[in-house]
mmCIF file of C-alpha atoms in Angstrom:
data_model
loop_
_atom_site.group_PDB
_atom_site.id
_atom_site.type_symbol
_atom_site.label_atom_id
_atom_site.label_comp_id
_atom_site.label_asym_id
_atom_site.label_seq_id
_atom_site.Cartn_x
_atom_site.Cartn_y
_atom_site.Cartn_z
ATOM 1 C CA UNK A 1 106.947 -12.659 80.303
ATOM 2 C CA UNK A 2 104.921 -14.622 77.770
ATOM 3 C CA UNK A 3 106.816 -16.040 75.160
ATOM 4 C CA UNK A 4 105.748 -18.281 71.805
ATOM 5 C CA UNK A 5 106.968 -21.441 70.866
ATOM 6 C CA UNK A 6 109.839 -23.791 73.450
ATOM 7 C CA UNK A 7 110.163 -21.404 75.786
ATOM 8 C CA UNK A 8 108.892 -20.875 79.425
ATOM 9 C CA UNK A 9 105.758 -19.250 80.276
ATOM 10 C CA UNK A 10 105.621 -18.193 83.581
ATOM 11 C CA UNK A 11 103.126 -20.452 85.668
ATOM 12 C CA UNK A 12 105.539 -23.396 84.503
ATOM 13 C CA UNK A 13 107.680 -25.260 86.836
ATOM 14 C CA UNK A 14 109.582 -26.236 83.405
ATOM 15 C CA UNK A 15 108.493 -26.919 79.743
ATOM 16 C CA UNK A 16 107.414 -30.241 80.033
ATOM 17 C CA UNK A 17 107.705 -30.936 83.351
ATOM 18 C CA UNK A 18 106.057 -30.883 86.931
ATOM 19 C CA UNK A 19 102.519 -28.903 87.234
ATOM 20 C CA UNK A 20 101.749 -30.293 90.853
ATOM 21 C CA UNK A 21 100.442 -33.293 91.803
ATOM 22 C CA UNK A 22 101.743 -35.673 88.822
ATOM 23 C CA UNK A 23 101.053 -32.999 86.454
ATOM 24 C CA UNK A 24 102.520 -31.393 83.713
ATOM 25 C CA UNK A 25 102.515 -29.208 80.688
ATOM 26 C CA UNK A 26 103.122 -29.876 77.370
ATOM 27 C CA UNK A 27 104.080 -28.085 74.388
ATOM 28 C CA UNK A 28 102.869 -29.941 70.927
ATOM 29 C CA UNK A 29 104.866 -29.575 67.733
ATOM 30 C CA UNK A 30 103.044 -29.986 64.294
ATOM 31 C CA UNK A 31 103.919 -33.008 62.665
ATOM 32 C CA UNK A 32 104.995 -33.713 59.263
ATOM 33 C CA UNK A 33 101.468 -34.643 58.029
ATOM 34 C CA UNK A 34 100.135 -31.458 59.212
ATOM 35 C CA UNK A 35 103.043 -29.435 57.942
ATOM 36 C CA UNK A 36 102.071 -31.703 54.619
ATOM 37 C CA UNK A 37 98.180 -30.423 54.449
ATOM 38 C CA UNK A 38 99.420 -26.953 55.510
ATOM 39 C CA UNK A 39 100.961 -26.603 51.871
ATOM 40 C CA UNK A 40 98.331 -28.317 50.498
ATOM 41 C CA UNK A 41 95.932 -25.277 51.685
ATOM 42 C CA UNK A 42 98.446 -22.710 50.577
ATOM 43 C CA UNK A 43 99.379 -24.234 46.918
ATOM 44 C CA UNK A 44 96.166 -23.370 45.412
ATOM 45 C CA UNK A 45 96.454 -19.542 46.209
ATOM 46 C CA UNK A 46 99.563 -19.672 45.391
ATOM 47 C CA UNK A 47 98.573 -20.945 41.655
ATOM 48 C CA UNK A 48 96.066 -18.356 41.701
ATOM 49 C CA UNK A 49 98.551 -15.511 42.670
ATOM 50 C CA UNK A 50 101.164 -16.632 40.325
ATOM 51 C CA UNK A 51 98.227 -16.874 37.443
ATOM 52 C CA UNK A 52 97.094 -12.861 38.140
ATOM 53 C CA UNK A 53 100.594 -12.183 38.057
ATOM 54 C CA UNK A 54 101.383 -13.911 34.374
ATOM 55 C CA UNK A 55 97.363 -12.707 33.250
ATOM 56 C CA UNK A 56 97.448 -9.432 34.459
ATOM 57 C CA UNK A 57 93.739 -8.463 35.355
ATOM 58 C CA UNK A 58 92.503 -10.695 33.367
ATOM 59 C CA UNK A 59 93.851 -13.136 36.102
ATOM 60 C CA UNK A 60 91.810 -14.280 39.048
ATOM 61 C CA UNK A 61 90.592 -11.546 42.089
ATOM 62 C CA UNK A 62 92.696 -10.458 44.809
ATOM 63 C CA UNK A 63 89.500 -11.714 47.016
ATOM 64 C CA UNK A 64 89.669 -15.224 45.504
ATOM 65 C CA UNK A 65 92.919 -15.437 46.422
ATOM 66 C CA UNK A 66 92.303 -13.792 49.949
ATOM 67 C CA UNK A 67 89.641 -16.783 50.336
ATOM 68 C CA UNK A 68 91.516 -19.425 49.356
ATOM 69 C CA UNK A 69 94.526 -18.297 51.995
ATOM 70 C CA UNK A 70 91.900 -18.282 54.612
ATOM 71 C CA UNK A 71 91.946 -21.985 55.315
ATOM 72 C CA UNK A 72 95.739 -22.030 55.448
ATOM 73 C CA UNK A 73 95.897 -19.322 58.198
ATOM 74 C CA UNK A 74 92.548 -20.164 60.166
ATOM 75 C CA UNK A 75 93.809 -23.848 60.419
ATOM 76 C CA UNK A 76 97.265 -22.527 62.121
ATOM 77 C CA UNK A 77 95.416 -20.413 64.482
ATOM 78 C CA UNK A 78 92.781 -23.185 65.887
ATOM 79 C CA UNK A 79 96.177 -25.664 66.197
ATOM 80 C CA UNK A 80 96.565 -26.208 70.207
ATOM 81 C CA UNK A 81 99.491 -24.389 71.921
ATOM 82 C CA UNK A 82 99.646 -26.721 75.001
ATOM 83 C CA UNK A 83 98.096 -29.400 76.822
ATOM 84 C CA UNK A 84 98.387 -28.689 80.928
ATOM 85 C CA UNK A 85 97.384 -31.978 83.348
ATOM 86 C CA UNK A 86 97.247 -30.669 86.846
ATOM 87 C CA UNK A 87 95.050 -32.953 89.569
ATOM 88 C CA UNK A 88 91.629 -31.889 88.594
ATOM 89 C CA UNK A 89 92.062 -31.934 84.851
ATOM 90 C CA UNK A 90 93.162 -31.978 81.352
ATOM 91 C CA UNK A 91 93.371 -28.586 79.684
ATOM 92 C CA UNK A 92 93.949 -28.043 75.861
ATOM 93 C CA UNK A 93 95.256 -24.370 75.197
ATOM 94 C CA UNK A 94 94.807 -23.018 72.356
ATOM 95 C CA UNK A 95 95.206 -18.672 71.196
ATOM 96 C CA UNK A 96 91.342 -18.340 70.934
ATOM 97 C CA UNK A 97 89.997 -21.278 73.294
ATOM 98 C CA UNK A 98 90.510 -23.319 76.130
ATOM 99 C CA UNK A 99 88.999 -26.642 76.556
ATOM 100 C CA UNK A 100 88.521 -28.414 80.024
ATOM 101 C CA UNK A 101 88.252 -32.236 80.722
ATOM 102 C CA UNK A 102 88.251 -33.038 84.185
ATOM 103 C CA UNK A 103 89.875 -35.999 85.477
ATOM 104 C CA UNK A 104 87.297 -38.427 86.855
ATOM 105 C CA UNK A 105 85.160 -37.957 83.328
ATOM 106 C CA UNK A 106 88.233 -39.150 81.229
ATOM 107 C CA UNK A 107 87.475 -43.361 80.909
ATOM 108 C CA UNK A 108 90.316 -44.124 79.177
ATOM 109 C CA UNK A 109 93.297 -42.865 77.096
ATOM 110 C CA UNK A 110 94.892 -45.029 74.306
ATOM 111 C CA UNK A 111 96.872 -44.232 70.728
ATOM 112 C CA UNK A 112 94.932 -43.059 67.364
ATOM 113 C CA UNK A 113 95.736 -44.231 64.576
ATOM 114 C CA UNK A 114 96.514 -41.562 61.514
ATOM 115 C CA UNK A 115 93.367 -41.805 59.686
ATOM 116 C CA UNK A 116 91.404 -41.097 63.006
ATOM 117 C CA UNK A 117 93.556 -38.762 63.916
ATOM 118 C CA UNK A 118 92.739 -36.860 60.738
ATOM 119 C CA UNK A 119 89.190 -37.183 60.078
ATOM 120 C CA UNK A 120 87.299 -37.147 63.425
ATOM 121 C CA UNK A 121 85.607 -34.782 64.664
ATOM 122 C CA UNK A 122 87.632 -34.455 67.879
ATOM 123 C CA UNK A 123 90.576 -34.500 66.356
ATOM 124 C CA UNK A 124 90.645 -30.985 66.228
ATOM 125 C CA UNK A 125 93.382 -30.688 68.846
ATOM 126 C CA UNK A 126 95.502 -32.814 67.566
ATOM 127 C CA UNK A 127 98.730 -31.127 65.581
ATOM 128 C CA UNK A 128 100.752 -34.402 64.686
ATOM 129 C CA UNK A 129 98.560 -37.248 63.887
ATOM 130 C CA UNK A 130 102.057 -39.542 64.827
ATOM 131 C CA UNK A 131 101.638 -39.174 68.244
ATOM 132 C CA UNK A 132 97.858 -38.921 68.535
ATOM 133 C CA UNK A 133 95.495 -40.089 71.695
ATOM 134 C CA UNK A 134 92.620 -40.451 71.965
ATOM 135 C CA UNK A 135 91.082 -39.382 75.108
ATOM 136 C CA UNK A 136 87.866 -41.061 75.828
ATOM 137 C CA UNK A 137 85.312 -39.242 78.345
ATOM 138 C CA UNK A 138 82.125 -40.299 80.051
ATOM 139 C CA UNK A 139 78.957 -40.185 77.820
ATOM 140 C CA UNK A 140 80.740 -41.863 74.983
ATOM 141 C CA UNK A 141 82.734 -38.316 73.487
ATOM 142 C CA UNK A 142 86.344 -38.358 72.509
ATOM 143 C CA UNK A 143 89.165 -35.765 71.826
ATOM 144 C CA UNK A 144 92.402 -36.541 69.690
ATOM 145 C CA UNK A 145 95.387 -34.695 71.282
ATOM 146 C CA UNK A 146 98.913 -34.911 70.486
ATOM 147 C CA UNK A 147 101.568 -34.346 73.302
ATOM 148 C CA UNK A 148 105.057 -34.729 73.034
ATOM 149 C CA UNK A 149 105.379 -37.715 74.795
ATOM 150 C CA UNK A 150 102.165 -39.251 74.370
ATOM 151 C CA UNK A 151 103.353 -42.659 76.274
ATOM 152 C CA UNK A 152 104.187 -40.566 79.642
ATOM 153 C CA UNK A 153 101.352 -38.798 78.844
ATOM 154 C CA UNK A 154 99.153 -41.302 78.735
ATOM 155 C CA UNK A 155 100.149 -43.042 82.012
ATOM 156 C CA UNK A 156 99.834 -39.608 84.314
ATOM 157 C CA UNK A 157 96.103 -38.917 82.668
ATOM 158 C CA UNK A 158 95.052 -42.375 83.741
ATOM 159 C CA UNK A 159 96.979 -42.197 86.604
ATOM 160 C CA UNK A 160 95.097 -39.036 87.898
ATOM 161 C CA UNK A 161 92.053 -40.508 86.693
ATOM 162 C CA UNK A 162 92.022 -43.376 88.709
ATOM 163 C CA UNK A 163 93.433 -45.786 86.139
ATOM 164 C CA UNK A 164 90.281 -46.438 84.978
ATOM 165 C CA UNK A 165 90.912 -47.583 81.515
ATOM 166 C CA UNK A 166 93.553 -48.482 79.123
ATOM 167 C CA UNK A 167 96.408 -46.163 78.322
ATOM 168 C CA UNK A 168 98.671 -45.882 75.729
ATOM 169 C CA UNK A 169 97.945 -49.075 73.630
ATOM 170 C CA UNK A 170 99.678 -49.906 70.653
ATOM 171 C CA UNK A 171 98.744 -47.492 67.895
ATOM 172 C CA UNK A 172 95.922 -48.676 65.457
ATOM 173 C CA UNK A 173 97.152 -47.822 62.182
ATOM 174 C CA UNK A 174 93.756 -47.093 60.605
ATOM 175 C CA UNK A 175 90.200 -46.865 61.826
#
């Protein structure tokens, strides 16, 4: 039984629990600032619908506003639906992808500041900038993710990586 947002799926010992040895599963929420740039993306269709409507067909195209939604809806979809730490890795879920860290490649997990958080390149799996980490892996490379409880996160990554680096430090405000 797969169901979408709090609840269970069915390979989980609970939501945000247990997933074996110090591991667990984690749903993210979107954050205010992403709720924030989420309307951003859907006001200007929504100006251009509202302007066909008042100007007829003299107004803008159906297709303009089609392509101006597409942002808006492509940006939900690539969000990540969980984040699963088992022994051997870090997993970030999303509907179309599924990316795989493993443990002894992370060096070090610590907080991201907002502006990070929204601008890197990495960043992509990150759905509320307030609670970002950044993950740092061997060769230099970096994801942004955003778990629920990114303190407790932070400590069982490291922990399964071997404690290897810092975790959880005080969150940068920009950087």
């Amino acid at each position: 039984m797969f169901q979408m947002g709090t609840q269970r799926f069915p390979d989980e010992a609970t939501q945000a629990g247990e997933n074996g040895a110090g591991g667990m599963v984690d749903t993210p929420r979107i954050g205010p600032v992403m709720w924030f740039l989420l309307l951003l993306l859907a006001v200007p269709p929504g100006v251009l619908a509202a302007a066909r409507r008042a100007m007829g067909e003299a107004g803008p195209s159906v297709a303009l506003i089609v392509v101006f939604f597409l942002p808006f809806f492509v940006m939900l979809l690539v969000l990540p639906r969980r984040y699963r730490l088992d022994g051997s890795a870090l997993t970030i879920e999303g509907l179309f992808y599924r990316k795989r860290i493993p443990v002894e490649k992370i060096r070090a997990v610590r907080r991201a500041g907002l502006w990070p958080a929204l601008t890197r390149l990495g960043s992509v799996y990150c759905s509320d900038p307030s609670k970002a980490l950044e993950v740092q892996v061997e060769g230099g490379g970096s994801v942004i993710i955003s778990p629920s409880e990114p303190e407790e996160f932070a400590k069982r990554v490291m922990a399964l990586s071997g404690g290897g680096g810092s975790h959880a430090a005080p969150a940068k405000r920009d950087a």
